[in-house]
XYZ file of C-alpha atoms in Angstrom:
700
model
C 3.042 25.172 -27.312
C 5.172 24.019 -24.432
C 8.181 22.149 -25.864
C 7.687 19.387 -23.269
C 4.315 18.574 -24.880
C 6.015 17.657 -28.184
C 5.264 14.100 -29.284
C 8.185 11.784 -28.440
C 8.853 10.545 -31.991
C 10.053 14.038 -32.960
C 13.035 13.782 -30.617
C 16.205 13.197 -32.669
C 17.065 9.492 -32.391
C 13.500 8.308 -31.737
C 11.296 8.282 -34.849
C 7.922 6.521 -35.349
C 8.992 2.915 -34.543
C 10.893 3.696 -31.363
C 8.211 6.224 -30.425
C 5.570 3.511 -30.638
C 7.638 1.174 -28.447
C 8.304 3.852 -25.832
C 4.592 4.618 -25.685
C 3.555 0.989 -25.247
C 6.335 -0.140 -22.926
C 7.082 2.867 -20.714
C 4.014 5.066 -21.253
C 6.219 7.813 -22.732
C 4.096 9.944 -25.090
C 5.739 13.377 -24.926
C 9.087 14.991 -24.162
C 7.835 15.666 -20.626
C 7.178 11.954 -19.990
C 10.757 11.114 -20.936
C 12.070 13.901 -18.719
C 10.161 12.352 -15.790
C 11.539 8.855 -16.396
C 13.955 8.822 -13.491
C 16.882 6.383 -13.180
C 16.469 3.321 -10.909
C 20.063 3.493 -9.736
C 23.458 4.914 -10.660
C 26.872 3.478 -11.441
C 29.494 5.593 -9.736
C 32.077 6.701 -12.285
C 33.545 9.452 -10.148
C 36.597 7.363 -9.376
C 39.439 6.255 -11.663
C 41.392 3.203 -10.491
C 45.049 2.379 -11.046
C 45.865 -1.149 -12.207
C 47.866 -1.845 -9.030
C 44.759 -0.986 -6.916
C 42.556 -3.636 -8.549
C 41.065 -6.447 -6.491
C 39.268 -9.600 -7.491
C 35.889 -8.285 -6.303
C 33.929 -8.600 -9.562
C 32.917 -4.934 -9.203
C 32.763 -2.362 -11.993
C 35.702 0.039 -12.234
C 37.082 2.562 -14.680
C 40.738 3.004 -15.570
C 42.703 5.412 -17.770
C 45.500 3.855 -19.875
C 46.708 2.732 -23.325
C 46.454 -0.415 -25.426
C 50.019 -1.381 -26.401
C 49.457 -4.776 -27.986
C 46.636 -6.709 -29.696
C 46.496 -10.448 -30.555
C 44.002 -13.140 -31.573
C 44.071 -16.352 -29.515
C 42.613 -19.525 -31.078
C 40.359 -21.529 -28.779
C 39.754 -24.612 -30.923
C 36.560 -25.625 -32.793
C 36.946 -22.529 -34.965
C 36.499 -20.149 -32.035
C 38.884 -17.400 -30.998
C 39.171 -14.458 -28.642
C 40.777 -11.043 -29.095
C 43.171 -10.038 -26.291
C 44.620 -6.556 -25.770
C 47.380 -5.588 -23.321
C 46.282 -2.459 -21.455
C 48.764 -0.460 -19.348
C 48.931 2.558 -17.053
C 51.886 3.876 -15.046
C 51.388 1.225 -12.318
C 51.059 -2.043 -14.234
C 49.325 -3.992 -16.981
C 46.158 -6.070 -17.509
C 44.262 -7.776 -20.344
C 41.104 -6.748 -22.186
C 39.198 -9.617 -23.829
C 36.549 -9.801 -26.576
C 34.719 -12.943 -27.699
C 32.352 -11.127 -30.091
C 32.658 -8.154 -32.429
C 36.391 -8.761 -32.861
C 36.583 -7.458 -36.422
C 35.085 -4.080 -35.496
C 37.353 -3.725 -32.421
C 40.487 -4.560 -34.474
C 39.601 -1.931 -37.062
C 38.629 0.838 -34.638
C 41.079 0.371 -31.752
C 44.140 2.658 -31.915
C 47.352 1.571 -30.210
C 49.051 4.020 -27.806
C 45.981 6.298 -27.616
C 44.722 7.204 -24.131
C 41.407 5.440 -23.420
C 39.013 5.299 -20.486
C 37.836 1.710 -19.980
C 34.916 0.626 -17.817
C 33.681 -2.848 -16.814
C 33.906 -5.762 -14.389
C 37.350 -6.966 -13.404
C 38.219 -10.610 -12.756
C 41.541 -12.261 -12.011
C 42.870 -15.305 -13.871
C 46.288 -16.870 -13.213
C 47.375 -13.761 -11.320
C 46.516 -11.415 -14.210
C 43.547 -9.042 -14.084
C 41.278 -8.963 -17.106
C 38.137 -7.191 -18.260
C 35.792 -8.815 -20.801
C 33.980 -6.597 -23.327
C 34.893 -3.284 -21.649
C 33.196 -0.007 -22.483
C 35.843 2.018 -24.295
C 36.115 5.668 -25.214
C 39.030 7.960 -25.854
C 39.866 10.289 -22.983
C 39.033 13.212 -25.274
C 35.477 11.943 -25.983
C 35.036 10.986 -22.335
C 35.797 14.527 -21.171
C 33.583 16.159 -23.782
C 30.491 13.983 -23.225
C 27.550 15.299 -21.272
C 27.517 11.970 -19.516
C 28.111 12.488 -15.861
C 30.404 10.820 -13.424
C 27.423 9.028 -11.889
C 26.003 6.922 -14.681
C 22.206 6.521 -14.588
C 20.560 3.119 -15.058
C 17.038 3.554 -16.476
C 14.074 1.199 -16.163
C 13.632 -0.856 -19.304
C 11.639 -3.887 -20.436
C 12.513 -7.104 -22.221
C 10.825 -5.883 -25.402
C 12.815 -2.631 -25.395
C 16.095 -4.448 -24.737
C 15.378 -6.859 -27.607
C 14.886 -3.873 -29.901
C 18.160 -2.349 -28.729
C 16.614 0.340 -26.506
C 18.595 -0.292 -23.345
C 19.500 2.014 -20.491
C 22.419 3.457 -22.466
C 20.211 4.361 -25.409
C 17.666 5.997 -23.071
C 20.526 7.985 -21.537
C 21.538 9.171 -25.044
C 17.931 10.204 -25.768
C 17.913 12.073 -22.462
C 21.045 13.983 -23.524
C 19.325 14.865 -26.781
C 16.264 16.079 -24.859
C 18.415 18.378 -22.716
C 20.146 19.739 -25.845
C 16.833 20.420 -27.651
C 15.165 22.036 -24.637
C 18.402 23.807 -23.594
C 17.594 22.508 -20.109
C 15.249 25.451 -19.576
C 12.540 24.086 -17.319
C 10.147 26.418 -15.560
C 10.108 26.568 -11.791
C 6.998 24.995 -10.299
C 7.288 25.888 -6.596
C 6.964 29.309 -4.958
C 10.185 31.028 -3.773
C 9.000 30.947 -0.173
C 9.071 27.114 -0.097
C 12.309 26.866 -2.088
C 14.053 29.211 0.357
C 12.571 27.669 3.475
C 13.669 24.128 2.567
C 16.869 25.203 0.738
C 15.681 23.351 -2.371
C 17.745 23.379 -5.559
C 15.923 25.039 -8.499
C 13.826 22.794 -10.743
C 16.164 22.832 -13.785
C 19.226 22.030 -11.652
C 17.311 19.204 -9.954
C 16.282 17.711 -13.300
C 19.787 17.965 -14.724
C 21.330 16.300 -11.676
C 18.796 13.513 -11.461
C 19.794 12.451 -15.001
C 23.463 13.547 -15.092
C 24.660 13.913 -11.499
C 28.188 15.214 -11.108
C 28.459 13.906 -7.528
C 26.614 11.981 -4.820
C 25.863 15.252 -3.034
C 24.212 16.909 -6.045
C 22.248 13.728 -6.704
C 20.904 13.690 -3.128
C 19.793 17.338 -3.431
C 18.073 16.648 -6.747
C 16.262 13.592 -5.338
C 15.062 15.488 -2.274
C 13.727 18.349 -4.384
C 11.837 16.091 -6.823
C 10.448 13.776 -4.130
C 9.224 16.739 -2.131
C 7.548 18.270 -5.187
C 5.744 15.056 -6.116
C 4.389 14.519 -2.603
C 3.584 18.211 -2.154
C 1.312 18.290 -5.221
C -0.477 15.120 -4.109
C -1.113 16.650 -0.689
C -2.300 19.938 -2.254
C -4.764 17.968 -4.323
C -6.104 15.931 -1.395
C -6.408 18.823 1.019
C -8.073 21.026 -1.611
C -10.582 18.258 -2.226
C -11.318 18.136 1.491
C -11.671 21.938 1.763
C -13.897 22.174 -1.324
C -16.143 19.482 0.097
C -16.389 21.294 3.402
C -17.250 24.594 1.698
C -19.415 23.348 -1.134
C -21.139 20.239 0.180
C -23.453 21.370 2.900
C -24.339 18.681 5.395
C -27.363 18.357 7.640
C -26.349 20.067 10.884
C -27.115 17.832 13.879
C -27.612 20.687 16.319
C -29.224 18.843 19.215
C -27.683 16.386 21.571
C -31.063 15.052 22.656
C -32.898 12.440 24.678
C -31.707 9.334 22.837
C -28.015 10.182 23.035
C -28.169 11.427 26.631
C -30.333 8.583 27.955
C -28.033 6.005 26.426
C -24.895 7.773 27.660
C -26.156 8.202 31.210
C -28.108 4.993 31.784
C -27.304 2.257 29.298
C -23.576 2.313 28.492
C -22.399 -1.256 29.235
C -18.953 0.019 30.310
C -17.126 3.320 30.672
C -15.859 4.718 27.375
C -12.067 4.768 26.965
C -10.313 8.141 26.595
C -9.779 7.308 22.910
C -13.505 6.664 22.362
C -14.384 9.959 24.095
C -11.868 11.865 21.962
C -13.216 10.326 18.740
C -16.836 11.051 19.702
C -15.911 14.674 20.332
C -14.265 14.930 16.880
C -17.350 13.396 15.259
C -19.758 15.654 17.202
C -17.836 18.732 16.060
C -18.187 17.573 12.439
C -21.886 16.788 12.767
C -22.592 20.115 14.427
C -20.901 22.154 11.679
C -22.822 22.905 8.501
C -20.405 20.898 6.353
C -20.756 17.265 5.389
C -18.743 14.970 7.638
C -16.343 12.661 5.816
C -14.372 10.845 8.494
C -12.327 7.655 8.636
C -12.510 5.852 11.969
C -9.627 3.474 12.517
C -9.529 1.120 15.447
C -8.036 -2.250 16.070
C -10.260 -5.327 16.292
C -12.203 -5.092 19.559
C -11.413 -1.419 20.276
C -15.106 -0.465 20.477
C -15.929 1.119 17.111
C -19.498 -0.287 17.162
C -20.511 1.659 20.249
C -19.146 4.878 18.682
C -21.151 4.098 15.530
C -24.335 3.590 17.568
C -23.866 6.882 19.452
C -23.534 8.711 16.120
C -26.792 7.083 14.993
C -28.472 8.252 18.202
C -27.375 11.824 17.400
C -28.968 11.416 13.961
C -32.205 10.172 15.570
C -32.176 13.092 18.060
C -32.123 15.412 15.037
C -34.898 13.603 13.173
C -32.747 11.641 10.704
C -32.402 7.999 9.688
C -29.066 6.134 9.644
C -27.699 3.143 7.812
C -24.679 0.896 8.293
C -23.297 -1.073 5.347
C -20.965 -4.053 5.879
C -19.172 -6.170 3.246
C -20.452 -9.609 4.316
C -23.670 -11.101 5.729
C -21.795 -12.450 8.762
C -20.502 -8.984 9.602
C -23.868 -7.285 8.916
C -25.553 -9.848 11.169
C -23.057 -9.233 13.899
C -23.509 -5.452 13.736
C -27.272 -5.932 13.791
C -27.169 -8.177 16.862
C -24.660 -5.963 18.687
C -26.456 -2.683 17.982
C -29.951 -4.100 18.665
C -28.791 -5.428 22.024
C -27.127 -2.126 23.020
C -30.105 -0.026 21.902
C -32.825 -2.330 23.235
C -33.858 -0.061 26.177
C -34.349 2.881 23.744
C -37.075 1.111 21.724
C -35.721 2.135 18.343
C -36.882 0.525 15.113
C -33.761 -1.282 13.777
C -33.882 -3.704 10.822
C -31.452 -5.948 8.910
C -31.418 -6.163 5.102
C -29.184 -8.728 3.349
C -29.407 -11.090 0.390
C -31.115 -13.645 2.655
C -33.910 -11.312 3.837
C -37.275 -12.850 2.849
C -39.549 -10.944 0.395
C -42.274 -10.345 3.017
C -39.758 -8.772 5.443
C -38.251 -6.696 2.624
C -41.647 -5.204 1.845
C -42.041 -4.024 5.443
C -38.504 -2.572 5.453
C -39.072 -0.613 2.211
C -42.373 0.768 3.504
C -41.066 1.787 6.954
C -37.983 3.385 5.374
C -40.055 5.605 3.083
C -42.494 6.523 5.835
C -39.565 7.442 8.098
C -40.607 5.064 10.898
C -37.478 2.895 10.462
C -34.642 4.536 12.441
C -31.623 2.399 11.615
C -31.059 0.048 8.679
C -28.107 -2.332 8.805
C -27.146 -4.486 5.842
C -24.865 -5.549 3.010
C -24.775 -4.423 -0.652
C -28.546 -4.992 -0.507
C -28.802 -1.396 0.830
C -27.816 -0.155 -2.640
C -30.829 -1.654 -4.432
C -33.112 0.845 -6.152
C -36.093 -0.173 -4.011
C -34.286 1.022 -0.875
C -35.555 4.618 -0.514
C -35.016 6.542 2.724
C -37.357 9.223 4.020
C -34.461 11.365 5.306
C -31.056 9.669 5.468
C -28.713 11.767 7.607
C -25.823 9.417 8.391
C -24.241 6.574 6.398
C -21.667 4.356 8.078
C -19.524 2.050 5.969
C -17.556 -0.769 7.561
C -14.299 -1.982 5.949
C -14.750 0.462 3.090
C -11.856 -0.883 0.993
C -14.149 -3.770 0.091
C -16.619 -1.434 -1.636
C -16.027 0.276 -4.955
C -16.381 4.023 -5.503
C -19.491 3.455 -7.596
C -21.226 1.514 -4.824
C -20.526 4.254 -2.305
C -21.859 6.995 -4.561
C -25.102 5.023 -5.007
C -25.565 5.206 -1.266
C -25.046 9.011 -1.259
C -27.780 9.435 -3.878
C -30.378 7.990 -1.505
C -30.465 11.261 0.435
C -31.710 14.669 -0.721
C -28.833 16.439 1.053
C -25.582 14.400 1.137
C -25.556 12.340 4.348
C -22.697 12.509 6.825
C -20.217 9.725 6.126
C -18.349 7.671 8.682
C -16.007 5.050 7.262
C -14.837 2.411 9.762
C -11.920 0.033 9.392
C -10.250 -2.528 11.633
C -7.349 -2.717 9.190
C -4.825 -0.345 10.713
C -3.452 1.879 7.964
C 0.035 3.270 8.556
C 0.032 7.053 8.985
C 2.036 7.581 5.808
C -0.465 5.625 3.714
C -3.438 7.200 5.438
C -2.061 10.667 4.635
C -1.778 9.716 0.971
C -4.734 7.447 0.364
C -7.255 9.035 2.664
C -5.759 12.510 2.696
C -9.148 13.963 1.792
C -10.843 12.307 4.780
C -10.488 13.490 8.352
C -9.023 10.670 10.408
C -9.940 9.521 13.919
C -8.144 6.705 15.685
C -9.269 4.571 18.642
C -5.892 3.487 19.937
C -6.718 1.794 23.240
C -8.658 -1.329 24.156
C -11.612 -1.307 26.587
C -10.622 -1.886 30.242
C -10.444 -5.484 31.474
C -9.196 -6.836 28.138
C -5.980 -8.813 28.512
C -3.440 -8.608 25.655
C -3.433 -11.802 23.599
C -0.332 -13.949 24.133
C 1.175 -14.983 20.802
C 3.672 -17.815 20.298
C 5.352 -19.332 17.245
C 5.579 -23.155 17.200
C 7.010 -25.524 14.585
C 5.044 -28.524 13.286
C 7.318 -30.807 15.319
C 5.756 -29.414 18.530
C 2.203 -30.301 17.505
C 1.616 -32.817 20.338
C 2.416 -30.187 22.978
C 0.100 -27.712 21.234
C -2.749 -30.271 21.147
C -2.274 -30.958 24.878
C -2.557 -27.198 25.519
C -5.818 -27.066 23.509
C -7.259 -29.951 25.531
C -6.397 -28.130 28.782
C -8.142 -24.957 27.550
C -11.233 -26.907 26.404
C -11.298 -28.597 29.828
C -11.602 -25.079 31.338
C -14.709 -24.584 29.188
C -13.015 -22.493 26.465
C -13.372 -22.798 22.672
C -10.715 -22.968 19.952
C -10.323 -21.777 16.331
C -8.021 -23.642 13.936
C -7.565 -21.738 10.666
C -6.097 -22.991 7.387
C -4.785 -20.695 4.639
C -6.601 -20.085 1.405
C -4.381 -20.546 -1.643
C -6.414 -18.701 -4.247
C -4.858 -20.564 -7.187
C -5.978 -23.967 -6.036
C -9.298 -24.570 -4.407
C -8.600 -28.314 -4.528
C -5.461 -27.879 -2.448
C -7.199 -25.612 0.075
C -9.967 -28.116 0.455
C -7.527 -31.026 0.762
C -5.431 -29.195 3.401
C -8.555 -28.389 5.361
C -9.980 -31.925 5.093
C -6.666 -33.586 5.987
C -6.493 -31.289 8.987
C -10.104 -32.036 9.920
C -9.489 -35.782 9.802
C -6.367 -35.699 11.967
C -7.974 -33.294 14.465
C -11.076 -35.527 14.650
C -8.772 -38.444 15.544
C -6.984 -36.414 18.256
C -10.198 -34.820 19.597
C -12.715 -37.690 19.285
C -16.447 -37.685 19.957
C -18.186 -37.709 22.459
C -15.590 -35.747 24.492
C -15.128 -33.119 21.773
C -17.346 -31.653 19.109
C -16.057 -29.889 15.975
C -17.535 -27.315 13.553
C -16.111 -26.831 10.067
C -16.537 -23.856 7.699
C -15.066 -23.429 4.197
C -15.743 -21.704 0.891
C -17.369 -24.670 -0.833
C -20.255 -24.849 1.667
C -23.718 -23.387 1.034
C -24.264 -20.112 2.939
C -27.036 -21.707 5.019
C -24.744 -24.595 6.075
C -21.980 -22.112 6.900
C -24.304 -20.072 9.079
C -25.541 -23.222 10.829
C -21.984 -24.327 11.675
C -21.087 -20.814 12.861
C -24.212 -20.735 14.983
C -23.335 -24.031 16.700
C -19.925 -22.617 17.616
C -21.313 -19.253 18.770
C -23.817 -21.046 20.999
C -21.025 -23.162 22.511
C -22.340 -26.459 21.137
C -18.941 -27.208 19.543
C -15.476 -26.826 21.119
C -13.406 -26.398 17.979
C -14.054 -24.387 14.818
C -11.954 -25.495 11.831
C -12.101 -22.948 9.022
C -10.405 -21.256 6.106
C -10.015 -17.498 6.389
C -13.784 -16.875 6.070
C -13.749 -16.014 9.775
C -11.243 -13.205 9.284
C -13.885 -10.534 9.740
C -16.930 -11.016 11.794
C -17.624 -13.627 14.350
C -17.644 -12.487 17.932
C -17.324 -15.379 20.375
C -16.160 -14.079 23.771
C -15.686 -17.654 25.006
C -13.147 -18.554 22.271
C -9.710 -18.145 23.821
C -7.293 -19.881 21.422
C -6.557 -19.172 17.758
C -4.300 -21.721 16.017
C -3.117 -20.560 12.573
C -1.831 -23.429 10.424
C 0.913 -22.713 7.806
C 1.095 -19.224 9.288
C 3.952 -18.386 6.907
C 1.424 -18.317 4.043
C -0.483 -15.393 5.554
C 0.267 -11.699 5.284
C 0.841 -9.731 8.481
C -2.428 -7.825 8.406
C -4.329 -11.088 7.898
C -2.530 -12.736 10.828
C -3.377 -9.711 12.967
C -7.039 -9.761 11.906
C -7.308 -13.484 12.679
C -5.691 -13.039 16.071
C -8.339 -10.402 16.834
C -11.055 -13.099 16.727
C -9.981 -14.193 20.233
C -9.417 -12.055 23.320
C -13.014 -10.831 23.229
C -13.820 -11.899 26.793
C -12.143 -11.288 30.144
C -10.106 -14.533 30.014
C -6.472 -14.742 28.899
C -6.393 -15.613 25.188
C -3.706 -17.163 23.023
C -2.667 -17.146 19.368
C -0.449 -20.012 18.170
C 1.356 -19.623 14.829
C 2.224 -23.041 13.369
C 4.883 -23.265 10.621
C 7.390 -25.658 9.073
C 11.113 -25.220 9.782
C 11.963 -23.752 6.372
C 11.038 -20.060 6.488
C 12.000 -17.176 4.214
C 13.460 -14.023 5.755
C 10.138 -12.205 5.267
C 8.211 -15.023 6.957
C 10.596 -14.933 9.919
C 10.062 -11.167 10.220
C 6.284 -11.671 10.154
C 6.374 -14.327 12.898
C 8.729 -12.249 15.087
C 6.538 -9.151 14.663
C 3.368 -11.026 15.646
C 5.019 -12.498 18.746
C 6.509 -9.130 19.738
C 3.524 -6.796 19.480
C -0.281 -6.568 19.543
C -0.243 -3.012 18.188
C -2.054 -2.975 14.852
C -0.371 0.245 13.710
C 3.124 -1.061 14.378
C 2.196 -4.243 12.507
C 0.856 -2.192 9.594
C 4.146 -0.256 9.390
C 6.169 -3.501 9.197
C 3.696 -4.841 6.623
C 4.120 -1.716 4.525
C 7.906 -2.166 4.540
C 7.623 -5.825 3.543
C 4.945 -5.515 0.897
C 4.955 -1.968 -0.393
C 1.951 0.353 -0.658
C 0.195 -1.215 -3.665
C -0.430 -4.548 -1.957
C -1.626 -3.149 1.338
C -4.733 -1.684 -0.236
C -5.575 -4.931 -2.027
C -5.477 -5.525 -5.754
C -8.409 -3.340 -6.707
C -6.462 -0.375 -5.387
C -3.073 -1.306 -6.798
C -1.567 1.105 -9.234
C -2.734 4.042 -7.172
C 0.679 4.801 -5.949
C 2.715 4.658 -9.102
C 4.816 7.497 -7.833
C 7.599 8.559 -10.177
C 10.339 9.108 -7.626
C 9.022 9.232 -4.068
C 8.567 6.110 -1.948
C 5.892 6.209 0.739
C 7.858 3.975 3.077
C 11.333 5.459 2.739
C 10.244 9.064 2.289
C 7.689 9.367 5.067
C 9.585 12.314 6.595
C 9.444 14.209 3.304
C 5.728 13.354 3.053
C 5.064 14.871 6.475
C 6.899 18.084 5.543
C 4.986 18.201 2.247
C 1.633 17.790 3.980
C 2.441 20.393 6.621
C 3.454 22.988 3.987
C 0.466 22.188 1.776
C -1.923 22.724 4.705
C -0.234 26.009 5.584
C -0.227 27.298 2.012
C -3.938 26.540 1.523
C -4.829 28.234 4.797
C -3.146 31.408 3.565
C -4.380 31.188 -0.029
C -7.214 28.602 -0.439
C -7.870 29.322 -4.121
C -4.196 29.882 -5.056
C -5.202 33.258 -6.451
C -2.171 35.156 -5.137
C 0.067 36.118 -8.121
C 3.098 34.551 -6.400
C 1.301 31.192 -6.709
C 0.435 31.572 -10.412
C 2.919 28.958 -11.638
C 1.992 26.605 -8.817
C -1.682 26.907 -9.752
C -0.949 26.179 -13.408
C 0.930 22.953 -12.551
C -1.754 22.035 -10.030
C -4.567 22.380 -12.586
C -2.618 20.424 -15.202
C -2.044 17.584 -12.742
C -5.718 17.538 -11.742
C -6.641 16.624 -15.313
C -4.348 13.594 -15.276
C -5.631 10.162 -14.310
C -3.520 9.699 -11.264
C -3.627 8.811 -7.596
C -6.382 11.252 -6.678
C -8.966 9.794 -9.028
C -9.109 6.671 -6.887
C -9.398 8.253 -3.533
C -12.353 7.672 -1.242
C-alpha cells in the first residue's frame, strides 16, 4: 500500500481523538490529505535582528541573545508578572510573562544563548516582548523548522483542543520523517524541463519548510501548475471522449429554411461576431459528433437570432428543436421573438409553460409525437414525462446555471440519439472561469452589439441629488420614453423589501401624479397573473414607469424604455447591475442607467459604481466581479464549493491556468489515451483523481 494512504491516526502524535478532529474539521483522512494541507501564509524568520535595530512597529522579529537576570514584579490584587533582562552585543531589552511563570522560572537557564521570537513594543524607552517563543540556539539550528515559518489553516474547534498551526507544523515534520520525504513524481520529464519546474518532492518540502522566499516561490508555482494541469486534462479528456463516443445527428444540409431566412427575412445584417459564431456552430453540427457549445453574449447582442438559425438548420435536416428558459417571462419573450422572426417561413412553433391550458397541452403533446411540431419553447415544463419528441435534434438551454444537472439530463433522454446542445448565457463569464468551469464545452462569444445601438450612458448619483434625477425622468417621459425604477431584494427580509418598494412607490406616485403619469408595479408577493398583467401594460406603453424588485433582471424587452434607475445600487452585485442595465438600450434612442446610493459606501461598493460608470463591456465587468467576489460566488450558491482548489487561485493564477490548458491540449493531441509509457505515472494520478468527488463532477 502507498504510505500516503495510511489512515491519519497512525501518524505519531495524532492518535484516535486527534484523528477524528482532523477528519471532521479539515477533511484530513490519510497521510496524503495532511501533505496537501498547504500553509495560508508564512512568517519570515530568515532574519535575525539586533536589539539596537528594533523599532516600535509591533511587528514580529527574532533575536539571538542571553537572559542575564530574572525577577518577579508584583502588580497588586495578588497578580504579578515575570520579567527577564535579555541582552545581545548591542543592547538590552525585557521579556515579560503574565502566565506560566512557574514553568518559565524552572526551565529558563541564565547565560545560555537563546533565539527569541515575538512582537516587540516599546514602553518608557525600553523595548519589551511579551510571551516570546524561546528555544536554545542549539535546538533552533537542529530543528527541521525552516526559516520561513508556515501558518496553517485551523478552526476554532481545533484551536480549543490545542491543535493550532504550530502543532500541525510538528505533525507535518513527523510526516516527512516517516515518509522520508520520498514522493513520486507525477509530471512527465518533458513538462518539467520545458517549464523548469522543481521536482515534486522538493516542491512539497519547500511548501511546508521553505528555506527562502525564492524556493517558496518555485514550490508554489510547481504545485499550482500541477493542480490546474490535472483539472484541464480532465476537462479536455471529457470533451474529447464525448466527441469520439457520443455520435450526434449530422446536419448535412443547409437547406431551404435556413437559406430563405438568411437571404430574404433577416431583419438586419448579422454582425461579424454573429457570423463567426454561426460558422463555429455549423462546423459542429456538420461533424458526426454531438455539439456541446456554450454561447456567451452580452444582453442584446443577438443570441436569439443565432438560436433561430440553428433551429432552421435542424428543420432543414428533418429534426425538431426545443428551447428551455428558466422563467415564464423569458420563455414568453423567446416565443414572441422567434415566432415573429420566423413568421414568413410558416413553421409550427408552440409555447409550453406552467400556465399552458390542458387543451393546448394535449395538442402540443400530439403534434410533438407525430413530428408536425417544429420548435417547442418553454420552461421546466419541457421536462415532464408526457413531453415526447418524434425526433429531437437540437436542444437550446438559456441561462443554464439556473438548471441542475439532473434536469438537463432529463432533456437529453427525450431523443433516441443525443441531441446537439447549445447553452446560451447573457452572464459574461471571465475567460479564466470559463476555462475551468466549462472547460469541457466549446465556447463561442458574441462580442459586439448590432449596428445602430448606442452605448448606454451610466451615471452614479447620491440620494441628495434625487430632485435633479426626477426632473431628468420627467424630461425623458415628455419625449415619449419609459422608465424602470428597481429596488433591491434583501433575501433575509421580505418585509423590508416590500416596505422599501412600497415607500418608494408612494413617494414616486406623489412626484409623478395621475393623470399626467401612470405607474406599473411588480414584486415577488404578487400572483403570477397580476405580474404578467402589469408587465403587459408597461410593454404596451400604457404606463410610463415600471417600479419593480429584481424580477425584471432577465426577460422583458421594451425598446421604448430608455432609463433604468437602480435604487440602493450599492446592495447589488456587479453582474446584477450589468444585467439590469441591459434592460434599456434596446431601441435606437440614447439610453441611460442611473445608480442611486447613499454617501456611505464601502471600498468594494465604490469599485462597483466606478466600474459600471466606466465600461459597458460585460467581460471586463465579469473580471472585476471575479476579483471582488471570488469564483464560488460568481456561479451562484448551488455551484459553490466547486472550486475548492488546494493551492491555485483562479483570479491570481490565470497565467498559470492558461499555460496548464495549453500544455494539456498539446499532450492529449499527441497521446489521447495516455498510453505512452512515459505518461504511465501521469495516467495513474489522473485515474486516481477521476475517482475523487471534485470539481469535474459538477461540470456541465
